[in-house]
Short mmCIF file of C-alpha atoms in Angstrom, two decimals:
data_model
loop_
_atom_site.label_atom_id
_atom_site.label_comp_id
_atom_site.label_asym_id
_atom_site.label_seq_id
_atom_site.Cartn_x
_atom_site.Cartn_y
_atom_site.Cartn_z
CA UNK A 1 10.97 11.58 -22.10
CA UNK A 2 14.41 10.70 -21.14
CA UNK A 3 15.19 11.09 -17.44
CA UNK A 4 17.94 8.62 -16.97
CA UNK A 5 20.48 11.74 -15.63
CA UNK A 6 18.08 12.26 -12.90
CA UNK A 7 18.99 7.96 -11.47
CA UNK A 8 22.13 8.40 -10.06
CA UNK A 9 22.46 4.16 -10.35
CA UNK A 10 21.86 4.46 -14.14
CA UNK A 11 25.39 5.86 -14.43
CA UNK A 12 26.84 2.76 -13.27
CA UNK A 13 28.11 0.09 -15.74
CA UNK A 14 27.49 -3.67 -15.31
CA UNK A 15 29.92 -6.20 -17.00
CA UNK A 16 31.00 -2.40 -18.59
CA UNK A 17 27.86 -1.80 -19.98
CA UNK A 18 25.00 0.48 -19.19
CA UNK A 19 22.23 -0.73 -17.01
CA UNK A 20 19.24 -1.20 -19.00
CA UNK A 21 17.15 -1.81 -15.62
CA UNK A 22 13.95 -3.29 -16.64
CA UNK A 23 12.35 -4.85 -13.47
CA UNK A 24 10.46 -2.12 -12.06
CA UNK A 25 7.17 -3.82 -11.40
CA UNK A 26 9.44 -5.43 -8.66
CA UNK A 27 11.20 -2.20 -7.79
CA UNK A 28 11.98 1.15 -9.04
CA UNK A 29 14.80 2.87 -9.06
CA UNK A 30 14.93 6.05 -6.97
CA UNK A 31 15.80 10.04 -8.27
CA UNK A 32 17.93 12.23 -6.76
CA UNK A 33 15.50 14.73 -5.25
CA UNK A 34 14.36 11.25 -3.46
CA UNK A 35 17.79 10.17 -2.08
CA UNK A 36 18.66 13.60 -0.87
CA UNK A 37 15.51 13.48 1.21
CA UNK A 38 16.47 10.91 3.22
CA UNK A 39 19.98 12.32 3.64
CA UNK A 40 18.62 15.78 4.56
CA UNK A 41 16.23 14.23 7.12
CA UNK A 42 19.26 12.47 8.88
CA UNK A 43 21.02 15.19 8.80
CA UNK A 44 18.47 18.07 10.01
CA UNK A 45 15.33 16.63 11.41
CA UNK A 46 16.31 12.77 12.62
CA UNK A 47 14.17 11.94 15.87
CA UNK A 48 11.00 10.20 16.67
CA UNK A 49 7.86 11.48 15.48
CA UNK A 50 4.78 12.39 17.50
CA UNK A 51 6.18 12.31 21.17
CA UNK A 52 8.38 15.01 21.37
CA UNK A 53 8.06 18.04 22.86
CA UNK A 54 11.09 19.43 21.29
CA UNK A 55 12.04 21.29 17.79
CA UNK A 56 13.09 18.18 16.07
CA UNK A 57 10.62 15.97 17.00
CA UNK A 58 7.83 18.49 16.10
CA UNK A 59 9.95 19.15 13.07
CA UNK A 60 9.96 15.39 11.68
CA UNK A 61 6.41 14.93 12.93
CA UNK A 62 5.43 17.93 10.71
CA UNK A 63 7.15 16.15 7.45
CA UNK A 64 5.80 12.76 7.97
CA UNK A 65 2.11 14.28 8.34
CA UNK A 66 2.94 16.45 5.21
CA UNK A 67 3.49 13.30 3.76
CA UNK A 68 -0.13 11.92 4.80
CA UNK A 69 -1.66 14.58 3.47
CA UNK A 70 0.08 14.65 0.19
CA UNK A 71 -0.46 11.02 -0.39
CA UNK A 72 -4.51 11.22 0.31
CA UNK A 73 -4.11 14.24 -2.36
CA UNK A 74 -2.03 11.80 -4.71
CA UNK A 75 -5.25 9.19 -4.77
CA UNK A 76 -8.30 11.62 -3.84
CA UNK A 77 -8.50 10.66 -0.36
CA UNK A 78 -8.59 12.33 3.03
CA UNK A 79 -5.87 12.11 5.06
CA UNK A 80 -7.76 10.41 7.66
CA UNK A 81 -7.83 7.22 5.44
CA UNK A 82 -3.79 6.53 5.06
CA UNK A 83 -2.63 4.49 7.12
CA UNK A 84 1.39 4.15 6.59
CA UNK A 85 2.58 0.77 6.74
CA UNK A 86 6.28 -0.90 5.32
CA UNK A 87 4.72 -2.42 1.89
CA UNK A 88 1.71 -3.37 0.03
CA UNK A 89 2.04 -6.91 1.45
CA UNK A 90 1.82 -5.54 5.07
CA UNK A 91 -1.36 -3.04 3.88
CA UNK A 92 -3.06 -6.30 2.72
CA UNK A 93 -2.40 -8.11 5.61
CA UNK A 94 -3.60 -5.07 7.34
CA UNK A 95 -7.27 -5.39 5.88
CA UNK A 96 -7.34 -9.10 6.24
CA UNK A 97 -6.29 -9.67 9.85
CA UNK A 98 -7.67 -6.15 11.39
CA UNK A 99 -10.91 -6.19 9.48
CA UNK A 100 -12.71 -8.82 7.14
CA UNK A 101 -11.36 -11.26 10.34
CA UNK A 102 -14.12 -10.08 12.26
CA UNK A 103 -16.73 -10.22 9.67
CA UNK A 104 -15.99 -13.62 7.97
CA UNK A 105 -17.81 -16.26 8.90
CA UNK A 106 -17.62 -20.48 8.10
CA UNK A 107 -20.00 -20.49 5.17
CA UNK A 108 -18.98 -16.99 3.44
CA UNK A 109 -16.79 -16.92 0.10
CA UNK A 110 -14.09 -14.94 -0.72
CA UNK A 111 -13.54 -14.22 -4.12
CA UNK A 112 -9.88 -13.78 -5.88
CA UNK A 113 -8.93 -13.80 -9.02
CA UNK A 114 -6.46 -16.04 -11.50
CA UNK A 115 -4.13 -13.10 -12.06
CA UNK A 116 -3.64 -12.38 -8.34
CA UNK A 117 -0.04 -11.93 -6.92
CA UNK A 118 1.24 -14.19 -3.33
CA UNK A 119 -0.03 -11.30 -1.35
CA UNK A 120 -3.31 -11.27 -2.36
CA UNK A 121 -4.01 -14.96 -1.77
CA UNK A 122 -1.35 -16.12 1.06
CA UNK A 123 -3.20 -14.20 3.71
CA UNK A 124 -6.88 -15.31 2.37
CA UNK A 125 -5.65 -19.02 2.56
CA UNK A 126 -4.35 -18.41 6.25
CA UNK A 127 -7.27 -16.98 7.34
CA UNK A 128 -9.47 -19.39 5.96
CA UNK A 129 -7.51 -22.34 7.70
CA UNK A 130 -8.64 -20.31 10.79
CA UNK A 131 -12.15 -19.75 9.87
CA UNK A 132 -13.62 -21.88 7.29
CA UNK A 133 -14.58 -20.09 4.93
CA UNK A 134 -14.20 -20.95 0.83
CA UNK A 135 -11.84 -19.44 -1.65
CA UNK A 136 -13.12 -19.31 -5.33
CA UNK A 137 -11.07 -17.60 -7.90
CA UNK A 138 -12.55 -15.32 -11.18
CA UNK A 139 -11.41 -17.04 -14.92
CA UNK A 140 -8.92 -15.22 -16.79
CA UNK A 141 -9.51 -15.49 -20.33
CA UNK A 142 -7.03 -13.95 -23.16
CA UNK A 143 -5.82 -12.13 -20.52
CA UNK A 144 -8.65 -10.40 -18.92
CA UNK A 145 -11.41 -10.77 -16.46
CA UNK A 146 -15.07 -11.16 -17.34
CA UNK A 147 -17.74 -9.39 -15.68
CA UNK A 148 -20.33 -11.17 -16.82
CA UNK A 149 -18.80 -13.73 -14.46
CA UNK A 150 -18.45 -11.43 -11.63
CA UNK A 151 -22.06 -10.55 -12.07
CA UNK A 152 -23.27 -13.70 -11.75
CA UNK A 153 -20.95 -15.69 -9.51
CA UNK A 154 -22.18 -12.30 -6.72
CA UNK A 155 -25.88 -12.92 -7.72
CA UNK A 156 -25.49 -16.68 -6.83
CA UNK A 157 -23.15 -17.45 -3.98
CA UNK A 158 -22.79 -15.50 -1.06
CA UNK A 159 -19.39 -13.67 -1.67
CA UNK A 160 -18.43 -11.39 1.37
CA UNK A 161 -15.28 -10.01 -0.05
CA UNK A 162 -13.55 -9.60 -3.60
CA UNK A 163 -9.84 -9.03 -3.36
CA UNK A 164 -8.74 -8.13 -7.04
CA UNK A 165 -4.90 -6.66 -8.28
CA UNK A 166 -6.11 -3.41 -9.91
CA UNK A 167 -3.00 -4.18 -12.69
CA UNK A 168 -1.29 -7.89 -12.96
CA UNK A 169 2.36 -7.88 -12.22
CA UNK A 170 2.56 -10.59 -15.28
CA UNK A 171 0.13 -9.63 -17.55
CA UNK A 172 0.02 -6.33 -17.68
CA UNK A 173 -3.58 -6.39 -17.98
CA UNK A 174 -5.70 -3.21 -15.84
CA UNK A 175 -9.18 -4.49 -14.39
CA UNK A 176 -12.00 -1.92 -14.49
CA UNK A 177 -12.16 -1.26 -10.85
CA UNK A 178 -14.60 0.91 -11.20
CA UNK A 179 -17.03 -1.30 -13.01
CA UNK A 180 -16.20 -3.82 -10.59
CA UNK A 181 -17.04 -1.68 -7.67
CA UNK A 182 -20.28 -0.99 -8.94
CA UNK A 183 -21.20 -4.79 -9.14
CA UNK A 184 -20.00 -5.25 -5.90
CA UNK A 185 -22.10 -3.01 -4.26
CA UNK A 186 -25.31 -4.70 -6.18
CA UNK A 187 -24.81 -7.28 -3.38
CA UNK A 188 -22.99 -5.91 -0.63
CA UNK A 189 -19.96 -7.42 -1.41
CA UNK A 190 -16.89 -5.47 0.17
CA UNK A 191 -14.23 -5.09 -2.34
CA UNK A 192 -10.26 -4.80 -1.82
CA UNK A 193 -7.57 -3.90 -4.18
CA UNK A 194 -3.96 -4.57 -4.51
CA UNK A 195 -2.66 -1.32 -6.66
CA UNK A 196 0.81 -2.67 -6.52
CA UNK A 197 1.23 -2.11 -9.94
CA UNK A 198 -1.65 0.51 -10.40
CA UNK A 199 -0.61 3.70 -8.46
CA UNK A 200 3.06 3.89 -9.59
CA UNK A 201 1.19 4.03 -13.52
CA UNK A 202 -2.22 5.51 -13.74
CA UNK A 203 -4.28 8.18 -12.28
CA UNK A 204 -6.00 7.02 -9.22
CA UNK A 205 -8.94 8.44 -7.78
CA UNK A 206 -10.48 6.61 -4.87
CA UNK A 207 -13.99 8.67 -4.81
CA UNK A 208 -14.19 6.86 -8.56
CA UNK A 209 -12.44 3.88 -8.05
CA UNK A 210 -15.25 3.46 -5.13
CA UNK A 211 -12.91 0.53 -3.32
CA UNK A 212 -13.50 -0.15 0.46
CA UNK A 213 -9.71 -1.01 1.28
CA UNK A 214 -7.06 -0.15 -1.64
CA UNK A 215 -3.06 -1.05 -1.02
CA UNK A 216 0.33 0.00 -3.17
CA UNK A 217 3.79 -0.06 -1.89
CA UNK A 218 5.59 3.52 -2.06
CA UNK A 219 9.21 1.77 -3.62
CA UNK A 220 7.13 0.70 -6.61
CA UNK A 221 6.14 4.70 -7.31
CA UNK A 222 10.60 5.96 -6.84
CA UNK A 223 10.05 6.14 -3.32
CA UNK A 224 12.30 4.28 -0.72
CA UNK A 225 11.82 0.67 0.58
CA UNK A 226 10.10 0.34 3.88
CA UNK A 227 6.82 2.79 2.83
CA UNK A 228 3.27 0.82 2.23
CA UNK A 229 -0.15 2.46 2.41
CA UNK A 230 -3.41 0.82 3.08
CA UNK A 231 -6.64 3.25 2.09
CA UNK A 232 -9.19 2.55 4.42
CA UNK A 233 -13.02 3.92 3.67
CA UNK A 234 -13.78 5.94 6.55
CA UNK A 235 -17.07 4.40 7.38
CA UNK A 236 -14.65 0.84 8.25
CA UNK A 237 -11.84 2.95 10.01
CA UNK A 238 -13.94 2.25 13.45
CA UNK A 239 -14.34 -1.22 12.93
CA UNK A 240 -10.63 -1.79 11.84
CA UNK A 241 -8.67 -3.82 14.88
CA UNK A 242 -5.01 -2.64 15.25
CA UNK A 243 -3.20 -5.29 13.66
CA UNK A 244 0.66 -3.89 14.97
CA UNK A 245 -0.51 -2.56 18.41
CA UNK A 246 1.99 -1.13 21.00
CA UNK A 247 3.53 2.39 21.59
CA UNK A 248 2.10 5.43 20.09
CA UNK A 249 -0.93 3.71 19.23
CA UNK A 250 -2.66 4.26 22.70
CA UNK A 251 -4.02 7.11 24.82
CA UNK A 252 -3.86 4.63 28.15
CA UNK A 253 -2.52 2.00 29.60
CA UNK A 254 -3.64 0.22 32.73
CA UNK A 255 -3.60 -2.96 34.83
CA UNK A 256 -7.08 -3.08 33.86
CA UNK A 257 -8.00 -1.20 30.63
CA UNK A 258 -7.05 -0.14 27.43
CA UNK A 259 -7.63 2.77 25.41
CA UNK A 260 -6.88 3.48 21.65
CA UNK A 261 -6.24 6.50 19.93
CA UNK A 262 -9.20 7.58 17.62
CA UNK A 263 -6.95 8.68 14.50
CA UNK A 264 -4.28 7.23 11.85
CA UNK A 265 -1.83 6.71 14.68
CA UNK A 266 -3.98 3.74 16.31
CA UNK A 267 -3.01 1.54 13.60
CA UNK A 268 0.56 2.53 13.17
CA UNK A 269 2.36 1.06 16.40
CA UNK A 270 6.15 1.41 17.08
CA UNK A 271 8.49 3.87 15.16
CA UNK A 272 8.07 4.23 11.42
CA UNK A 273 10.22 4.77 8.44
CA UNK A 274 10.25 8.66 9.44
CA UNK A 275 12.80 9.02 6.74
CA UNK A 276 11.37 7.11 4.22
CA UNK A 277 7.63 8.20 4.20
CA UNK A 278 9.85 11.87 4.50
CA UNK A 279 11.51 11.18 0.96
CA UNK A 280 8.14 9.35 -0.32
CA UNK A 281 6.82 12.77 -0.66
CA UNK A 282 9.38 13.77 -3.03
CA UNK A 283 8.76 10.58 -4.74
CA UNK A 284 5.47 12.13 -5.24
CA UNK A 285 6.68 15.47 -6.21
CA UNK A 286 8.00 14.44 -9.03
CA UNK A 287 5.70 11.93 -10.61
CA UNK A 288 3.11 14.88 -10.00
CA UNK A 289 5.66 17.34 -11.62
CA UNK A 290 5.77 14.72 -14.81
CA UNK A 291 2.11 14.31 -14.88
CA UNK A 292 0.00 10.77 -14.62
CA UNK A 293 -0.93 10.95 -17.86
CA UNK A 294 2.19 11.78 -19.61
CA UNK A 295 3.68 9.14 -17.64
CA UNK A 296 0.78 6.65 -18.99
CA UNK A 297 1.56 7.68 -22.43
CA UNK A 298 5.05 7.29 -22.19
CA UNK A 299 4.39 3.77 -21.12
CA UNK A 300 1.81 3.00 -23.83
CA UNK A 301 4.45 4.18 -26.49
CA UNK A 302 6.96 2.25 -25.05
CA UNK A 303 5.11 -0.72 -24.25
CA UNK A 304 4.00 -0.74 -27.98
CA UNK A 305 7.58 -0.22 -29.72
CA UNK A 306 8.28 -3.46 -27.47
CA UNK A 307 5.65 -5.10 -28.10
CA UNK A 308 6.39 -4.46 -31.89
CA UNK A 309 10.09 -5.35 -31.51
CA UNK A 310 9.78 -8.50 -29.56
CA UNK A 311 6.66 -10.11 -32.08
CA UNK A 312 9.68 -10.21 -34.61
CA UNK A 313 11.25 -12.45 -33.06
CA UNK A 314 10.87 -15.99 -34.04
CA UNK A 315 10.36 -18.96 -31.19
CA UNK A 316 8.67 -16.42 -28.45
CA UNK A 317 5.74 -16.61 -26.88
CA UNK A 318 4.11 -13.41 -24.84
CA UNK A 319 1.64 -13.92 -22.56
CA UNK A 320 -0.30 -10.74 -23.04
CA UNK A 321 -0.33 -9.47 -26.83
CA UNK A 322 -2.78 -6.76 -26.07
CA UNK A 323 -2.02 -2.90 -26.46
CA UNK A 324 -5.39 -1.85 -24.52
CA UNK A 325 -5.93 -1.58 -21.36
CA UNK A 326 -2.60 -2.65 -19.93
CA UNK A 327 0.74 -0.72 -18.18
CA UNK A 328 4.13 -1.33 -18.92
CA UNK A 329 4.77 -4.95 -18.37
CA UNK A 330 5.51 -7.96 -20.71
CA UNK A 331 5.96 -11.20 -19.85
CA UNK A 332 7.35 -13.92 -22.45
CA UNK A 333 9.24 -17.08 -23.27
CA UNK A 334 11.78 -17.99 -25.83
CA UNK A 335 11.02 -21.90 -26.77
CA UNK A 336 13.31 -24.15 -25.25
CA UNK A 337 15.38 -21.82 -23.15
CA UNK A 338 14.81 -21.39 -19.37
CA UNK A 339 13.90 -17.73 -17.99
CA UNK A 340 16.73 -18.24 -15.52
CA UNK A 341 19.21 -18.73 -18.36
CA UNK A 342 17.65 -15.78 -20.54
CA UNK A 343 17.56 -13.46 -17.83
CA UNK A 344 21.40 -14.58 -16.51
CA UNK A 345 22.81 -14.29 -20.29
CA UNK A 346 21.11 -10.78 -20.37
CA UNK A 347 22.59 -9.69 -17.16
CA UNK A 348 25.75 -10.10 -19.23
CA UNK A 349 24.63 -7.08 -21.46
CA UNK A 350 23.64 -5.12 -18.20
CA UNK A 351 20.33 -5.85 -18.81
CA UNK A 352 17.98 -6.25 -15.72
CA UNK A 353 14.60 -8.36 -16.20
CA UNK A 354 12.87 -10.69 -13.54
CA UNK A 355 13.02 -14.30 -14.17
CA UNK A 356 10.70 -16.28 -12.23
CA UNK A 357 6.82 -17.02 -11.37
CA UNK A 358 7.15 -13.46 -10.55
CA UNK A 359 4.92 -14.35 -6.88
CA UNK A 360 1.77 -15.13 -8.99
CA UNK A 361 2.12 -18.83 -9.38
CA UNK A 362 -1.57 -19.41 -9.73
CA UNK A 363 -1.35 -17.51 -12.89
CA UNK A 364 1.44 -19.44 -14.43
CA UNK A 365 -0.30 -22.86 -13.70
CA UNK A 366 -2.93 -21.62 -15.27
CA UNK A 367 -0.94 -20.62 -18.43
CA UNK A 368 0.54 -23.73 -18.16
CA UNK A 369 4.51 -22.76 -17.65
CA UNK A 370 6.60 -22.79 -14.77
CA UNK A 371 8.21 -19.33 -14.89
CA UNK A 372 8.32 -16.16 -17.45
CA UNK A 373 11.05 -13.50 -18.60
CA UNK A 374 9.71 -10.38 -17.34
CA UNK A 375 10.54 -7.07 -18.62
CA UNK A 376 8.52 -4.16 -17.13
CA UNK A 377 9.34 -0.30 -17.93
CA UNK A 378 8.96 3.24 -16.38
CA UNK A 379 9.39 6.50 -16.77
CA UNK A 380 13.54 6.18 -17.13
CA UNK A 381 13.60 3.81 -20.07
CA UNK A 382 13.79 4.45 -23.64
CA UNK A 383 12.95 3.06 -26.79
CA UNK A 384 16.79 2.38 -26.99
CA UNK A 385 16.39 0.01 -24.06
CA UNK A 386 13.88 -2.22 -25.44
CA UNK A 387 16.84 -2.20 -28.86
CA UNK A 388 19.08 -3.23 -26.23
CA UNK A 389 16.61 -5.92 -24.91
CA UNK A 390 15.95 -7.27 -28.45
CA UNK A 391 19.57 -7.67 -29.40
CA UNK A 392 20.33 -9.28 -26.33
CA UNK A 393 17.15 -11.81 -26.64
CA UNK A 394 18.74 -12.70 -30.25
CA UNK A 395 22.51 -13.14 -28.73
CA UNK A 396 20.42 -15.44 -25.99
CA UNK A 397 19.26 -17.72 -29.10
CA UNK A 398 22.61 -17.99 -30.85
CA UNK A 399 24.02 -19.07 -27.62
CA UNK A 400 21.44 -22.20 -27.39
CA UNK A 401 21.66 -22.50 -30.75
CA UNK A 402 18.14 -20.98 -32.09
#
């Protein structure tokens, strides 16, 4: 699989070198048939959506409901249950402030876990300032979850919520949603899931996956920035409170009442991305035209060769050795050499990886470092990337020395 001619920013040079862009659990890079979309929108269809009584608006509102539907097709949904927001952050939010608000009280627990990223615990902690309620937080052990633990932590404490990344952004590591679901409902314990780093990489299927509220970001899957979704069940769609309220969202407006719309466009106040969520159906397009699968086995090939590679070098530590059960992500050290000054010396080669706590800074407390090199791959990169990578890890440790 090599579909670099199909990046138009691949054919730049950095330093006069290639981009080797391996940082796309933070973002991807887009494809053509994705940047012409938002060009043709501006230039045929641009107006408002839902309002207008005229050929364009009808026109836009057309594409961005196309869009709806395709993306409750992409994760066996109805379209009913996408609700369109600006990222996965946002869709979290979303859940937290216009539902499991109202149903939290002072002596509930919400459950996280170890691996989760910012998003998935920053909004918890706020809320629980608010309310009172306890956090507790599932081990991570060799770098997965056990059930066991789930099991019993449910069966013992009264746990109103588990909010659980269906892949880590560090570690690589997939949780068994599924499973998970099914212990969850044992004891009536609501269940939602940050698929970040999921959708853009595996099959999803929400009748199976059996989640309550499930997020992912559209930038992370070669769409634009600016597109979020939130998957609501439809039995919670009623009780969920518009968390961005204002125009479009309501069918009237009084000195003395207000009235909601019943559908998707209560909770999406205020004009959208129209262009974006537009070109996030090509997005779609063509991760449906490669296949989830073949795009999973690319990744497992890849993330193999690397993980092959990389074990050869001496003085490096990885953080998640595994081949099972993981996408495309690797996070390591090289002994006594800073991320910052790994990742800033491989920028030199034109080589892009993320350098940081990567958002999940519970996790690297817990591994006991400050900050990781991360490289993460998708369906662009090549097994001469990760050479590229490895040559420019070994330059890294003849500059300090190693």
């Amino acid at each position: 699989m090599n579909l670099k001619k199909d990046f138009p920013i691949l054919k730049r040079k950095i330093n006069n070198k290639e981009i080797i862009y391996l940082d796309s659990a933070a973002t991807t890079q887009r494809p053509k048939i994705v940047i012409n979309k938002i060009k043709e929108f501006y230039e045929k269809y641009n107006s408002n959506i839902h309002r207008g009584l005229y050929t364009l608006s009808e026109e836009a509102t057309s594409l961005y409901e196309k869009t709806r539907e395709k993306t409750a097709e992409f994760i066996n949904a109805d379209k009913e249950e996408i609700i369109f927001t600006k990222n996965c952050t946002e869709a979290i939010n979303y859940a937290v402030f216009g539902y499991f608000l109202k149903i939290l009280k002072k002596n509930d627990i919400v459950l996280l876990t170890e691996m989760e990223h910012n998003s998935n615990v920053v909004p918890w902690k706020l809320l629980s300032k608010r309310i009172g309620f306890k956090i507790g937080y599932l081990n991570i052990d060799d770098s997965k979850l056990d059930l066991r633990e789930l099991d019993e932590i449910l069966k013992k404490r009264r746990v109103k919520v588990l909010a659980i990344t269906h892949a880590s952004n560090v570690l690589g590591t997939i949780n068994p949603i599924r499973e998970i679901s099914r212990i969850c409902r044992k004891y009536n314990t609501r269940i939602l899931v940050d698929g970040a780093q999921a959708a853009p990489h595996i099959e999803i299927d929400m009748k199976d996956l059996n989640a309550d509220f499930y997020a992912f970001s559209g930038h992370k899957m070669l769409g634009p920035l600016g597109v979020g979704v939130l998957y609501v069940r439809k039995e919670f769609l009623k009780s969920l409170t518009p968390f961005i309220s204002g125009g479009g969202t309501v069918l009237e407006v009084t000195k003395e009442n207000l009235k909601f719309k019943e559908d998707h466009e209560k909770f999406e106040g205020g004009t959208p991305s129209v262009a974006d969520v537009v070109a996030f159906s090509s997005a779609i397009d063509y991760l449906n035209k490669l296949g989830m699968k073949n795009i999973k086995k690319h990744e497992d090939e890849l993330t193999k060769y690397a993980l092959d590679k990389l074990n050869t070098i001496n003085d490096i530590e990885i953080y998640n050795n595994h081949l099972k059960d993981r996408v495309g992500v690797i996070a390591f050290n090289l002994k006594n050499i800073h991320a910052h000054d790994v990742a800033s010396l491989l920028d030199e080669e034109g080589i892009c990886v993320r350098a940081s706590h990567h958002c999940a800074m519970i996790l690297h407390k817990k591994l006991g470092i400050n900050g990781s090199v991360r490289a993460s791959f998708y369906v662009y990169n090549t097994k001469k990337d990760v050479d590229k990578l490895i040559k420019g890890l070994l330059k890294v440790q003849k500059v300090f020395g190693k």
